[in-house]
PDB file of C-alpha atoms in Angstrom:
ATOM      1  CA  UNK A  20      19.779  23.016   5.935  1.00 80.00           C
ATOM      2  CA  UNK A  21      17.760  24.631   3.364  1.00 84.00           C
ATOM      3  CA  UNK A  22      20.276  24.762   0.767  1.00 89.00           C
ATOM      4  CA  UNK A  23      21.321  20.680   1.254  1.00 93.00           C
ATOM      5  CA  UNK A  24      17.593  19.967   0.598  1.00 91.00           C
ATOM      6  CA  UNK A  25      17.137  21.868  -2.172  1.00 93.00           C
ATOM      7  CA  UNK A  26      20.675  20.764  -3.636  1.00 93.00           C
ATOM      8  CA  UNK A  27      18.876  17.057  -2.993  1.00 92.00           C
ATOM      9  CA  UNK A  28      15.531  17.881  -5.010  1.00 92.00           C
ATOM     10  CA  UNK A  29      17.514  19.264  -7.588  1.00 92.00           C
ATOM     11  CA  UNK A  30      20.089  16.046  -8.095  1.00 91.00           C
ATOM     12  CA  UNK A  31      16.480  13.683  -7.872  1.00 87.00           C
ATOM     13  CA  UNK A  32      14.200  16.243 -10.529  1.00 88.00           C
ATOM     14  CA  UNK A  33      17.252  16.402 -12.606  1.00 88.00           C
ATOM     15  CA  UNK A  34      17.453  12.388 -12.039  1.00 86.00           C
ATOM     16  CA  UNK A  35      13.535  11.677 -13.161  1.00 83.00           C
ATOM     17  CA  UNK A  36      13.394  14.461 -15.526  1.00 85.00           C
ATOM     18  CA  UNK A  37      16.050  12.882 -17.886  1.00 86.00           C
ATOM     19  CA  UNK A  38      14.829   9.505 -17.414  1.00 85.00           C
ATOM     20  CA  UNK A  39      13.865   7.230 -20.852  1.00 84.00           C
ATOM     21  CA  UNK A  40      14.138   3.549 -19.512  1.00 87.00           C
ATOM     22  CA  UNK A  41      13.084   4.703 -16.759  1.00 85.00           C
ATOM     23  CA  UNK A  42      10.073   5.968 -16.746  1.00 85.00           C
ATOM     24  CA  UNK A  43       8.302   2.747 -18.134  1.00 90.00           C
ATOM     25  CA  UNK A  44       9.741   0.986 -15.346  1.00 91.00           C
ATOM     26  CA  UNK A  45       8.655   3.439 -12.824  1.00 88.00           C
ATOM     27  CA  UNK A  46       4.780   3.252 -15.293  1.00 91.00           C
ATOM     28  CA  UNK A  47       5.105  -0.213 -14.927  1.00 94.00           C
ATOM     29  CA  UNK A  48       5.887  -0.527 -11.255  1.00 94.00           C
ATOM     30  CA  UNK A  49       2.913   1.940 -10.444  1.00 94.00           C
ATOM     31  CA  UNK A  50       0.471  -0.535 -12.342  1.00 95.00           C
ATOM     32  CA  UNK A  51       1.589  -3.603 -10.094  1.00 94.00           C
ATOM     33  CA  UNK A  52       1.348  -1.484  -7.187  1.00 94.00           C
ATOM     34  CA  UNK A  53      -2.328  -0.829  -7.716  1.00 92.00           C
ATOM     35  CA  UNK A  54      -2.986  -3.902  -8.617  1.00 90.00           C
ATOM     36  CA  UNK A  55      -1.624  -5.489  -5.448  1.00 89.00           C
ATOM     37  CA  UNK A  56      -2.984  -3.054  -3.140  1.00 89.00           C
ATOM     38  CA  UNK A  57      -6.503  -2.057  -4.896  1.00 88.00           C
ATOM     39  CA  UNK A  58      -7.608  -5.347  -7.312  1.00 86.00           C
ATOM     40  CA  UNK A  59      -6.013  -8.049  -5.235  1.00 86.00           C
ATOM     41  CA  UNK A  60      -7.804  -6.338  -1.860  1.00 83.00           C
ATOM     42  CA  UNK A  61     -11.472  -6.326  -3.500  1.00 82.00           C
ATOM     43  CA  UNK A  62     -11.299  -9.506  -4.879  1.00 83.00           C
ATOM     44  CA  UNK A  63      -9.396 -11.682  -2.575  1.00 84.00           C
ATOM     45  CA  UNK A  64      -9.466 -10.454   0.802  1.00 82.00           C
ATOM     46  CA  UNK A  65     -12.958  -9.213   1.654  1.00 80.00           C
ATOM     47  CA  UNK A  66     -13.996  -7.472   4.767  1.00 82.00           C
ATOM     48  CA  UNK A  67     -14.781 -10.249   7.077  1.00 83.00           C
ATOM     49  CA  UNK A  68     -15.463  -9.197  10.296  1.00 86.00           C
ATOM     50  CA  UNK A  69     -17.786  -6.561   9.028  1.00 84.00           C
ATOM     51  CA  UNK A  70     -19.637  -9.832   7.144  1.00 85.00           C
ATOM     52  CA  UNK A  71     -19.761 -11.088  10.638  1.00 86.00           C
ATOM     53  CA  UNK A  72     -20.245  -8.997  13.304  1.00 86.00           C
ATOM     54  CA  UNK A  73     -22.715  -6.873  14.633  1.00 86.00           C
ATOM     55  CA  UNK A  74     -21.886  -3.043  14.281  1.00 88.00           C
ATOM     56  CA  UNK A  75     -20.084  -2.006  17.018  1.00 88.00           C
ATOM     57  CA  UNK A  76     -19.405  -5.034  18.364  1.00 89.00           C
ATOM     58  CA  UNK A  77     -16.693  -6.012  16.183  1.00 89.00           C
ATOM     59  CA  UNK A  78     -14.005  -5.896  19.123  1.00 92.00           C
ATOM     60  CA  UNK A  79     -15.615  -8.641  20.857  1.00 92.00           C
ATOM     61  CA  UNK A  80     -16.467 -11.066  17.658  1.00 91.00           C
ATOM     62  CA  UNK A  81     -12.740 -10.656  17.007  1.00 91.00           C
ATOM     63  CA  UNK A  82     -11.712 -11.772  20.412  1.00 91.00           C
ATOM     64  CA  UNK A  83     -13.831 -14.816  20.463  1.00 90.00           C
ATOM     65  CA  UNK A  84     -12.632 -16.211  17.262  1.00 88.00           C
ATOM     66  CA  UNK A  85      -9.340 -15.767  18.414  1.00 90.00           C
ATOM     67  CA  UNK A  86      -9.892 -17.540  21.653  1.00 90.00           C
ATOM     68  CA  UNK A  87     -11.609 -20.366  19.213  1.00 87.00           C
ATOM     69  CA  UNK A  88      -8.995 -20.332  16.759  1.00 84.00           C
ATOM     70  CA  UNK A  89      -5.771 -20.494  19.270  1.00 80.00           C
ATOM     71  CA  UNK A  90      -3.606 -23.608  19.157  1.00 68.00           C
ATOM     72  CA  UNK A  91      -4.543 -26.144  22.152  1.00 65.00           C
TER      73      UNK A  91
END
């Protein structure tokens, strides 16, 4: 078991460490990952219920606008 995993890092460090086109794609698919996940969250989805409820009574505040928010 060992020796499969290590024969598997190997083949993947081997992989990324002779990499040229590569790289900037894997550079440029780290940047849209943070942006999606840390710029888009501050700026666009704010924390609402915390806004709106009272502290520790979040559980409830979320239950009653989901009652008030369900489909008739």
């Amino acid at each position: 078991m060992k020796k499969c995993f290590l024969k598997v890092w190997s083949f993947y460090y081997d992989g990324f460490r002779e990499m040229t086109l590569g790289r900037v794609l894997w550079a440029i698919i780290l940047i849209k990952l943070f942006i999606m996940f840390v710029v888009l969250r501050v700026f666009f989805f704010p924390d609402f219920v915390a806004t709106h409820a009272t502290e520790g009574d979040e559980a409830r505040f979320v239950g009653e606008e989901l009652m008030e928010r369900r489909a008739p």
